[in-house]
Every structure is written in structure tokens, then in C-alpha cells.
Short mmCIF file of C-alpha atoms and ligand atoms in Angstrom, two decimals:
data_model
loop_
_atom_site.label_atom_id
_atom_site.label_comp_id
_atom_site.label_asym_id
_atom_site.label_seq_id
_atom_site.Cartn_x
_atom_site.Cartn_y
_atom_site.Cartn_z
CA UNK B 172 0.00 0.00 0.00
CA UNK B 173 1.49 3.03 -1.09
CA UNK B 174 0.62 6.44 0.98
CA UNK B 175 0.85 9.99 -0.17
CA UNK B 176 1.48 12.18 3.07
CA UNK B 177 1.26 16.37 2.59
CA UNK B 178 2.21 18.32 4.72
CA UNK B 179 4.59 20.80 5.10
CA UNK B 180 5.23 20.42 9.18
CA UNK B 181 8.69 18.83 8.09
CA UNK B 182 8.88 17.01 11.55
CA UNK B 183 5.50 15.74 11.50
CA UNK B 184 6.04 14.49 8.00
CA UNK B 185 9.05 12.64 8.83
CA UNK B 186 7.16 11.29 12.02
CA UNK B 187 4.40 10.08 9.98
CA UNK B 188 6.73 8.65 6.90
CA UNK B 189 8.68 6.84 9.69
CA UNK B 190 5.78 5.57 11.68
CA UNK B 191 3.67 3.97 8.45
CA UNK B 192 7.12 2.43 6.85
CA UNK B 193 7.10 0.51 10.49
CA UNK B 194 3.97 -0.53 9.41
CA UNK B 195 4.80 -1.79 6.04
CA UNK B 196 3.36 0.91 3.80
CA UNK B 197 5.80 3.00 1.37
CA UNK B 198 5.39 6.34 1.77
CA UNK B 199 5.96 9.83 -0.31
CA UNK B 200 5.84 13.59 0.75
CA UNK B 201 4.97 16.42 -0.30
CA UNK B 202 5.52 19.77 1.23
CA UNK B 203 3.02 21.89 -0.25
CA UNK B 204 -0.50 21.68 -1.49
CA UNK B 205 1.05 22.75 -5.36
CA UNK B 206 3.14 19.32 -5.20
CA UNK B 207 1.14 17.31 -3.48
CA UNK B 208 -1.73 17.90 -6.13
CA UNK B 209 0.99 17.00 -8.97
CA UNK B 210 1.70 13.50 -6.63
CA UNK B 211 -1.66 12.80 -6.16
CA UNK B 212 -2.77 12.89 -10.23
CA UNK B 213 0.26 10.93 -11.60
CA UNK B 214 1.12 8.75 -8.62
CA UNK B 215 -0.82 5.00 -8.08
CA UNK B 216 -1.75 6.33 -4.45
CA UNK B 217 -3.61 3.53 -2.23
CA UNK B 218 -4.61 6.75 -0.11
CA UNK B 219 -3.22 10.27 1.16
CA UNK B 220 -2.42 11.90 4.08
CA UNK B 221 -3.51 15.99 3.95
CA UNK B 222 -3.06 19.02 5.86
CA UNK B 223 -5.63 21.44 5.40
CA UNK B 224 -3.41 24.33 6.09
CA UNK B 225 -0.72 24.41 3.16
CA UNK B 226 1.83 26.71 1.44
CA UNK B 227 0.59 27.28 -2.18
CA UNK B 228 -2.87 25.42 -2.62
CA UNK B 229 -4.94 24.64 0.48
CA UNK B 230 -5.62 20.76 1.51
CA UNK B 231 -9.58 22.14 0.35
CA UNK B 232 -8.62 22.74 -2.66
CA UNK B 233 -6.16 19.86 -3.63
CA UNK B 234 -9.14 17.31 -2.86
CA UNK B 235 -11.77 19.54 -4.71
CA UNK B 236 -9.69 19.65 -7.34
CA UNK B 237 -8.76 15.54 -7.77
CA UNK B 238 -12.49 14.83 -7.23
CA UNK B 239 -13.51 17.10 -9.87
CA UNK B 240 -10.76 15.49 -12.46
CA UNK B 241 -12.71 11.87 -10.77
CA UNK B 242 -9.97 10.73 -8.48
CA UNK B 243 -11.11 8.95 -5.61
CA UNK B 244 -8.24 7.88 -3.72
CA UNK B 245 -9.12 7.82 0.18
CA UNK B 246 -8.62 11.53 1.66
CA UNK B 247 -8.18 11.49 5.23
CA UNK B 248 -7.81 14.82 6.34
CA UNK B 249 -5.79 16.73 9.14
CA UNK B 250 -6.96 19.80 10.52
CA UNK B 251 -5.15 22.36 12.81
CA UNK B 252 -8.21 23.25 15.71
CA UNK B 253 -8.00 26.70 15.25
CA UNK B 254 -11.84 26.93 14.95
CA UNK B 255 -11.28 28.70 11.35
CA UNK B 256 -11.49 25.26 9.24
CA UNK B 257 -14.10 23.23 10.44
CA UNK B 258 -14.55 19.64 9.64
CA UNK B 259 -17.58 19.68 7.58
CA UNK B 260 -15.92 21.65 5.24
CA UNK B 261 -13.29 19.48 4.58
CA UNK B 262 -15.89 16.49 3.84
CA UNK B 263 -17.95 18.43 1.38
CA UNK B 264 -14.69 19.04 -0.29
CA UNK B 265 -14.33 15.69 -0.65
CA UNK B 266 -12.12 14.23 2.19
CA UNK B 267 -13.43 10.91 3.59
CA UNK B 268 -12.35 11.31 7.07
CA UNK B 269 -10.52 13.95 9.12
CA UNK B 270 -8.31 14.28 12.39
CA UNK B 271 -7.96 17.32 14.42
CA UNK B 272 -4.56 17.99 15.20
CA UNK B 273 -2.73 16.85 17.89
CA UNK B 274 -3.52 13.63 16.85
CA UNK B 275 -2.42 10.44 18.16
CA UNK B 276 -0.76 8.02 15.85
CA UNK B 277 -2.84 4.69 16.48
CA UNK B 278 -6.07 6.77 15.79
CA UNK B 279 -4.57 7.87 13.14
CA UNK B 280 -3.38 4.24 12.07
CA UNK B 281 -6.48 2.55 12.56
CA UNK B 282 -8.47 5.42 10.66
CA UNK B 283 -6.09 4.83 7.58
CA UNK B 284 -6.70 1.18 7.82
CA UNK B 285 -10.50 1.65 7.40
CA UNK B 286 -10.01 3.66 4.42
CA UNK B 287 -8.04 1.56 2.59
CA UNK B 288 -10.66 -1.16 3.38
CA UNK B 289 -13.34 1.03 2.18
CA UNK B 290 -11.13 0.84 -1.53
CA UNK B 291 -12.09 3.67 -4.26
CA UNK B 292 -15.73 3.77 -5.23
CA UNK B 293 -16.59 6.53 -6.77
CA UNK B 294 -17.83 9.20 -4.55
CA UNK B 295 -18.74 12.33 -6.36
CA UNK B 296 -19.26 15.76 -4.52
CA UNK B 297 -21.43 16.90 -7.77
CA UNK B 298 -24.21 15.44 -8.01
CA UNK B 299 -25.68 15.27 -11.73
CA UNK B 300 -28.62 13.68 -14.05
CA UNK B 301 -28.81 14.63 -17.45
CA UNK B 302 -27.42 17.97 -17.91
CA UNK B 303 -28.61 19.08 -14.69
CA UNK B 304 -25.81 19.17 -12.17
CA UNK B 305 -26.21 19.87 -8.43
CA UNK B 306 -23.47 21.24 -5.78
CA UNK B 307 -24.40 20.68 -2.39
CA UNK B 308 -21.59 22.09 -0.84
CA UNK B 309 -21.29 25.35 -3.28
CA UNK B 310 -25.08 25.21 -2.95
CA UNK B 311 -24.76 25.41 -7.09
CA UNK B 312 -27.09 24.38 -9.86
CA UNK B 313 -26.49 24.24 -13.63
CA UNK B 314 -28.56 23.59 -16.39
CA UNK B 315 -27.15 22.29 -19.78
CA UNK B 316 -24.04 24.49 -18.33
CA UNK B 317 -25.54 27.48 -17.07
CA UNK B 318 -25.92 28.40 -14.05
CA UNK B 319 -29.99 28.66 -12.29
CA UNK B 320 -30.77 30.47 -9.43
CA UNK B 321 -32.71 28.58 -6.59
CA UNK B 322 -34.40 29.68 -3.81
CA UNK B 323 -33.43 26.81 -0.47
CA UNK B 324 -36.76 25.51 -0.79
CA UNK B 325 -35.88 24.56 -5.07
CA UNK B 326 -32.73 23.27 -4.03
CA UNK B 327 -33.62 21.01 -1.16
CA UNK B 328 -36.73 19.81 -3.65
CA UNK B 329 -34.17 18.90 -6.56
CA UNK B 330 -31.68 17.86 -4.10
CA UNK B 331 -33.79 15.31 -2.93
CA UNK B 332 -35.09 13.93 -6.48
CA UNK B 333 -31.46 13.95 -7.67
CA UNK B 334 -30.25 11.70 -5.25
CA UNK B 335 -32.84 9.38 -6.25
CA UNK B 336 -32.32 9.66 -10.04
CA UNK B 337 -34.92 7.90 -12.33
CA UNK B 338 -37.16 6.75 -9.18
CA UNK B 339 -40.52 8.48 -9.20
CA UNK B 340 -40.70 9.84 -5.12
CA UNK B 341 -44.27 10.51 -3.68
CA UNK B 342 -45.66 13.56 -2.98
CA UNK B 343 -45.41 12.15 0.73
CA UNK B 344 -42.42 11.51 0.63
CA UNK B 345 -41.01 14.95 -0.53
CA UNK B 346 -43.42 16.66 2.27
CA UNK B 347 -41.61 14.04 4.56
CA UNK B 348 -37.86 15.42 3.55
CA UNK B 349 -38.12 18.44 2.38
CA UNK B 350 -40.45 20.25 4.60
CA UNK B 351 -40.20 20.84 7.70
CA UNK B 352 -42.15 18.95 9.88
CA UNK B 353 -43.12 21.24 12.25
CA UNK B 354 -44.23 23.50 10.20
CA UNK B 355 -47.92 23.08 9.13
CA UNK B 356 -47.57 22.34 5.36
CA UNK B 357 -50.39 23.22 3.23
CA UNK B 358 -50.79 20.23 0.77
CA UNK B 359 -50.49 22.00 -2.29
CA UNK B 360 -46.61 22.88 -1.41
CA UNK B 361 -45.57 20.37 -3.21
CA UNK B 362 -46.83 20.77 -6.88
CA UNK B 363 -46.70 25.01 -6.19
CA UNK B 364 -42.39 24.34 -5.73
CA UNK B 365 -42.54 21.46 -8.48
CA UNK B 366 -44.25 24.17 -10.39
CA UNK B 367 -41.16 26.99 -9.89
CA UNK B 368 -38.93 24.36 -10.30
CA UNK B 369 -39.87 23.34 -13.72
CA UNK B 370 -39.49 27.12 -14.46
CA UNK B 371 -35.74 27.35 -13.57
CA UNK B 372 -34.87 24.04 -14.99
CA UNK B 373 -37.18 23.61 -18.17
CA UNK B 374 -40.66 21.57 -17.72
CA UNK B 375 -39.38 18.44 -19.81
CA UNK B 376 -36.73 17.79 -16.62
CA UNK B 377 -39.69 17.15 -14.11
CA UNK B 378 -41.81 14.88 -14.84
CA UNK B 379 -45.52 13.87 -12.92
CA UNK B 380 -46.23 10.50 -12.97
CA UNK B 381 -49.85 10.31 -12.36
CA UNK B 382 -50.64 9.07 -8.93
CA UNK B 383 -47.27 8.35 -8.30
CA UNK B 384 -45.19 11.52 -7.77
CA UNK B 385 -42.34 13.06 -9.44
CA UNK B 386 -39.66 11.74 -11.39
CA UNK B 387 -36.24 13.74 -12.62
CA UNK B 388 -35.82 12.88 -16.45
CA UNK B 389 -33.18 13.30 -18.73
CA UNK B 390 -33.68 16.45 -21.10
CA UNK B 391 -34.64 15.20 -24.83
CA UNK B 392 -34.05 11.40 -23.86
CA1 LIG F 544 0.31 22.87 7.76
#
């Protein structure tokens, strides 16, 4: 198993290098996001070590950037707690799993062992059907390549269908998930948001199954 580790703590680095050769894995570094980014593309990494806080490209944006060329080698994060990066960002960048520095080595051992378990599936952070294309962390729509505009009530609607592409979901259901439950829903809500919906991303992209519910289709298919 070969390990990419970036980070530009030169001591740490060596600690960690040190630590997973005992271990039996073979290990590069990189000292800078910039590098490690170059590593990570041409390199057959099993998985990769990342600090978040890096000279030249941020660990944020080295994993945003090999997810969006589809590279899905295991990300396990580590994170200074300076209260400034906060975990959740680093996951809806695309990391797997993080650590909050000072860590301790057999936590960090046993996390990189579950990774590596887990293998590479593909896990993308854009979610897409058709030529629709959802963002959930940039909170970010396109249409056929442009950009739409959605109120948070659109986007949590077309969230919801596009994670459940080509399956027709209930009217229930979408009251269930995407409404609030506390709040008294009139029943309409539903097909009034399907209805502004079909504005922003063209009628033929929403389609009402009679009885059923509401299906995402593929534009012109
Ligand atoms: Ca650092």
C-alpha cells in the first residue's frame, strides 16, 4: 500500500513517513498543497495523508480539485483546531475522514486502515442527471451548463429527487424530507415548488407521474 502524506510540518512528516514504513506501507511527501496535487494525479496512491493548512494550494482545494478530475483515492484529512477550518468543510470538499490535530498516531493508524478497506468507489461531490448538475456544498445548480438560481426551498426539492435519479418519489415523501415537519404544510406545497422548479430548470426535466409523484428525467431522452 502506497501512501501519499502532505504536509509541510517537516517534523511531523518525517514522524508520519517513519511511523507507516514501520507498518509496512511506502510512503511519499509532499511539502506543499502545489506538489502534493501534482503526486496525487500521476502517482498510483492507495490513499493520502492531507493538511488542510498548506503553502501554495490549500488541503480544500487539492481534494476539490482531484475529485472534480474523478480521483477517488481515500482523503483522510488533518486539521489544525483553530476553529477557522471546520470539519464539515473538509468532507464536502471531498475528504473521507478527518483528524484534528494533535492527533495520536494509532487513531490515526487505525483510521487509515478503514479507508483503505473502504477501496475507491466513486464518490462524487457533484451530483448530476442529465445535464442538470447539483453542488451541495457550493449550494450550485447548472442547467445544460448554465448556471440557475434557486431559492433553499428549489434546491432542497431537486436535491432530494437527484439523489434518487430515475425513481418516481411521492408527494409524501417529498413533504416528509423536504419540509419541515413542524411547520404546518399546506398540501399544495408540493406541486406550487414542483411548479417553480420546472421554471428554472425547463418543464421536460420534471416529470408527474400520475398518482405516483415526481420523477427527474433526462432532457430530450
Ligand atoms: Ca500545515
Amino acid at each position: 500500500m502506497r501512501v501519499l502524506v502532505v504536509e509541510d510540518e517537516e517534523r511531523l512528516a518525517i514522524a508520519l513517513r517513519r511511523g507507516l514504513q514501520a507498518e509496512g506501507f511506502a510512503v511519499d511527501i509532499a511539502g506543499d498543497g502545489q506538489d502534493g496535487l501534482e503526486l496525487a494525479r500521476h502517482g498510483d496512491y492507495d490513499a493520502m495523508i492531507l493538511d488542510v493548512m498548506l503553502p501554495r494550494l490549500s488541503g480544500y482545494r487539492v481534494v476539490r480539485q482531484l475529485r472534480a478530475e474523478h480521483k477517488w483515492l481515500p482523503v483522510l484529512m488533518l486539521s489544525a483546531k483553530d476553529g477557522e477550518y471546520d470539519q464539515a468543510d473538509g468532507l464536502d470538499c471531498g475528504a473521507d475522514d478527518y483528524l484534528t490535530k494533535p492527533f495520536s498516531y494509532v487513531v490515526l493508524l487505525a483510521r487509515l486502515r478503514a479507508l483503505l478497506r473502504r477501496g475507491t468507489p466513486e464518490r462524487p461531490t457533484v451530483l448530476s442527471h442529465g445535464d442538470v448538475e447539483l453542488d451541495p456544498a457550493l449550494r450550485k445548480v447548472t442547467v445544460a451548463g448554465e448556471e440557475v438560481v434557486l431559492t433553499a426551498r428549489e434546491f432542497a426539492l431537486l436535491e432530494y429527487l437527484i439523489r434518487r435519479p430515475g425513481e418516481v418519489v411521492s408527494k409524501t415523501e417529498l413533504l416528509d424530507h423536504v419540509w419541515d415537519a413542524a411547520l404546518e404544510t399546506a398540501a399544495n406545497a408540493v406541486e406550487v415548488y414542483v411548479g417553480y422548479l420546472r421554471r428554472k430548470i425547463g418543464r421536460e426535466r420534471l416529470e408527474t407521474v400520475r398518482g405516483a409523484g415526481y420523477r427527474l428525467a433526462v432532457a430530450g431522452a
